[in-house]
């Protein structure tokens, strides 16, 4: 009997520990995505003015580093808690990873345009990024 209680207590502790770990994963990915939103905001005036995009390179590089392992920030079990990620992230993993791959491709386009100092190419790549590539994942995979 005593043993059973211990086992139950340990089980509960393990469950609480797992829940805590997941809530950290969720908080961290949301924090990072907020930063990505801030990078997009900061780039907007340059795109609007077709200005020199070269100073934006460090932001784009940081986005590439963050987004590279985005799917790893959605481990199984992190669908519950303070998250707007839809179940489709886990039930349609192939679709999620496709949307992710498209994002990585677009970040390379942005980086190349910025590195070349091509304001026009950067402005049109930027204009497509939010609606097509961020939105292309948010529509099927993020709830309101
Ligand atoms: C491959 C899918 C995918 C791509 C690509 C993607 N996102 Fe998201 N994003 C999500 C998901 C899923 C959530 C919900 C995360 C959660 O609540 O746990 C989210 C949430 C966010 C949030 C809300 C963070 C918060 O909770 O406050 C912001 C801001 C955001 N994304 C910005 C962006 C920007 C900017 C881009 C494009 C540069 C982008 N995302 C591209 C899947 C994606």
Coordinates of C-alpha atoms and ligand atoms in Angstrom, one line a residue:
X1 CA 0.0 0.0 0.0
X2 CA 2.7 2.4 1.1
X3 CA 4.6 1.5 -2.1
X4 CA 1.6 2.2 -4.2
X5 CA 1.2 5.7 -2.7
X6 CA 4.9 6.4 -3.4
X7 CA 4.5 5.2 -7.0
X8 CA 1.4 7.4 -7.4
X9 CA 3.2 10.4 -5.9
X10 CA 6.3 9.9 -8.2
X11 CA 4.0 9.5 -11.2
X12 CA 2.3 12.8 -10.3
X13 CA 5.6 14.5 -9.9
X14 CA 6.8 13.3 -13.2
X15 CA 3.6 14.5 -14.9
X16 CA 3.9 17.9 -13.2
X17 CA 7.6 18.0 -14.4
X18 CA 6.6 17.2 -18.0
X19 CA 3.8 19.8 -17.9
X20 CA 6.3 22.4 -16.6
X21 CA 8.8 21.5 -19.4
X22 CA 6.1 21.9 -22.0
X23 CA 5.0 25.3 -20.7
X24 CA 8.6 26.5 -20.9
X25 CA 8.8 25.2 -24.5
X26 CA 5.6 27.1 -25.4
X27 CA 6.7 30.3 -23.6
X28 CA 10.1 30.2 -25.4
X29 CA 8.7 29.6 -28.9
X30 CA 6.1 32.4 -28.4
X31 CA 8.8 34.8 -27.2
X32 CA 11.0 33.9 -30.2
X33 CA 8.1 34.4 -32.6
X34 CA 7.3 37.7 -31.1
X35 CA 10.9 38.7 -31.8
X36 CA 10.4 37.6 -35.4
X37 CA 7.4 39.8 -35.6
X38 CA 9.4 42.7 -34.3
X39 CA 12.1 42.1 -37.0
X40 CA 9.4 42.2 -39.7
X41 CA 8.0 45.5 -38.3
X42 CA 11.5 47.0 -38.2
X43 CA 12.1 46.1 -41.8
X44 CA 8.9 47.6 -43.1
X45 CA 10.0 51.3 -43.4
X46 CA 13.0 50.3 -45.4
X47 CA 10.9 48.2 -47.7
X48 CA 8.3 51.0 -48.0
X49 CA 11.0 53.5 -48.9
X50 CA 12.9 51.0 -51.2
X51 CA 15.8 52.0 -49.1
X52 CA 19.2 50.3 -48.6
X53 CA 18.4 46.9 -47.1
X54 CA 22.0 46.1 -46.3
X55 CA 21.8 47.2 -42.6
X56 CA 18.9 44.7 -42.2
X57 CA 21.2 41.7 -42.8
X58 CA 21.8 40.9 -39.1
X59 CA 18.0 40.8 -38.5
X60 CA 17.5 38.4 -41.4
X61 CA 20.4 36.3 -40.2
X62 CA 18.8 36.1 -36.8
X63 CA 15.5 35.1 -38.4
X64 CA 17.2 32.3 -40.3
X65 CA 18.8 31.0 -37.2
X66 CA 15.6 31.1 -35.2
X67 CA 13.4 29.6 -38.0
X68 CA 15.9 26.9 -38.9
X69 CA 14.7 24.7 -36.0
X70 CA 11.2 26.0 -35.6
X71 CA 9.6 22.5 -36.0
X72 CA 11.7 21.3 -33.0
X73 CA 10.0 24.0 -31.0
X74 CA 6.7 22.1 -31.4
X75 CA 7.4 18.7 -29.8
X76 CA 4.6 16.3 -29.1
X77 CA 2.7 17.4 -26.0
X78 CA 3.3 21.1 -26.5
X79 CA -0.2 21.3 -28.0
X80 CA -1.7 21.9 -24.6
X81 CA -1.3 24.9 -22.4
X82 CA -1.0 28.6 -23.2
X83 CA -0.7 28.1 -27.0
X84 CA -2.5 29.0 -30.1
X85 CA -0.9 26.3 -32.1
X86 CA -3.6 24.2 -33.8
X87 CA -3.7 20.3 -33.5
X88 CA -2.9 20.3 -37.2
X89 CA 0.7 21.1 -36.3
X90 CA 0.9 17.5 -35.0
X91 CA -1.7 15.7 -37.1
X92 CA -0.5 17.2 -40.4
X93 CA 3.2 17.3 -39.7
X94 CA 4.2 17.0 -43.4
X95 CA 2.1 20.1 -44.2
X96 CA 3.7 22.0 -41.3
X97 CA 7.2 21.1 -42.4
X98 CA 6.4 22.1 -46.0
X99 CA 5.2 25.5 -44.8
X100 CA 8.4 25.7 -42.8
X101 CA 10.6 24.8 -45.8
X102 CA 8.9 27.5 -47.9
X103 CA 9.7 30.0 -45.1
X104 CA 13.3 29.0 -45.1
X105 CA 13.4 29.5 -48.9
X106 CA 11.9 32.9 -48.6
X107 CA 14.3 34.0 -45.9
X108 CA 17.2 33.1 -48.3
X109 CA 15.5 35.3 -51.0
X110 CA 15.3 38.2 -48.4
X111 CA 18.9 37.7 -47.4
X112 CA 20.2 37.6 -50.9
X113 CA 18.3 40.8 -51.9
X114 CA 19.6 42.5 -48.7
X115 CA 23.2 41.4 -49.2
X116 CA 23.1 42.6 -52.8
X117 CA 21.8 46.0 -51.6
X118 CA 18.9 45.7 -54.0
X119 CA 16.1 47.9 -52.6
X120 CA 13.6 46.9 -55.3
X121 CA 14.1 43.2 -55.0
X122 CA 14.1 43.5 -51.2
X123 CA 10.8 45.5 -51.2
X124 CA 9.0 42.9 -53.3
X125 CA 10.4 39.9 -51.4
X126 CA 9.4 41.7 -48.1
X127 CA 5.9 42.4 -49.4
X128 CA 5.4 38.7 -50.1
X129 CA 6.9 37.4 -46.9
X130 CA 4.2 38.3 -44.4
X131 CA 1.0 37.3 -46.3
X132 CA 2.4 34.3 -48.2
X133 CA 5.0 32.8 -46.0
X134 CA 4.2 33.8 -42.4
X135 CA 0.5 33.7 -43.2
X136 CA 0.9 30.6 -45.3
X137 CA 1.7 28.8 -42.0
X138 CA -0.5 30.8 -39.7
X139 CA -3.7 30.2 -41.6
X140 CA -3.7 26.4 -41.3
X141 CA -1.6 26.0 -38.1
X142 CA -2.4 28.9 -35.8
X143 CA -5.7 29.5 -34.1
X144 CA -7.1 32.9 -33.1
Ligands
LIG1 C1 5.9 26.8 -40.2 C2 4.9 27.6 -39.5 C3 5.0 29.0 -39.2 C4 5.7 30.0 -39.9 C5 6.5 29.8 -41.2 C6 5.6 31.2 -39.2 N1 4.9 31.0 -38.0 FE1 4.4 32.4 -36.6 N2 3.4 31.0 -35.5 C7 3.2 29.7 -35.9 C8 2.4 29.0 -34.9 C9 2.0 27.6 -34.9 C10 2.2 30.0 -33.9 C11 1.4 29.8 -32.5 C12 2.5 29.4 -31.5 C13 1.9 29.2 -30.1 O1 1.0 29.9 -29.7 O2 2.4 28.3 -29.4 C14 2.8 31.2 -34.3 C15 2.7 32.4 -33.6 C16 3.3 33.6 -34.0 C17 3.3 34.9 -33.3 C18 2.5 35.1 -32.0 C19 3.5 34.9 -30.8 C20 2.8 35.1 -29.5 O3 2.3 34.2 -28.9 O4 2.8 36.3 -29.0 C21 3.9 35.8 -34.0 C22 4.2 37.3 -33.7 C23 4.4 35.1 -35.2 N3 4.0 33.8 -35.2 C24 5.2 35.7 -36.2 C25 5.6 35.1 -37.4 C26 6.3 35.8 -38.4 C27 6.6 37.3 -38.4 C28 6.5 34.9 -39.4 C29 7.2 35.0 -40.7 C30 8.4 35.8 -40.8 C31 6.0 33.6 -38.9 N4 5.5 33.8 -37.7 C32 6.1 32.4 -39.6 C33 3.7 29.1 -37.0 C34 4.5 29.7 -38.0

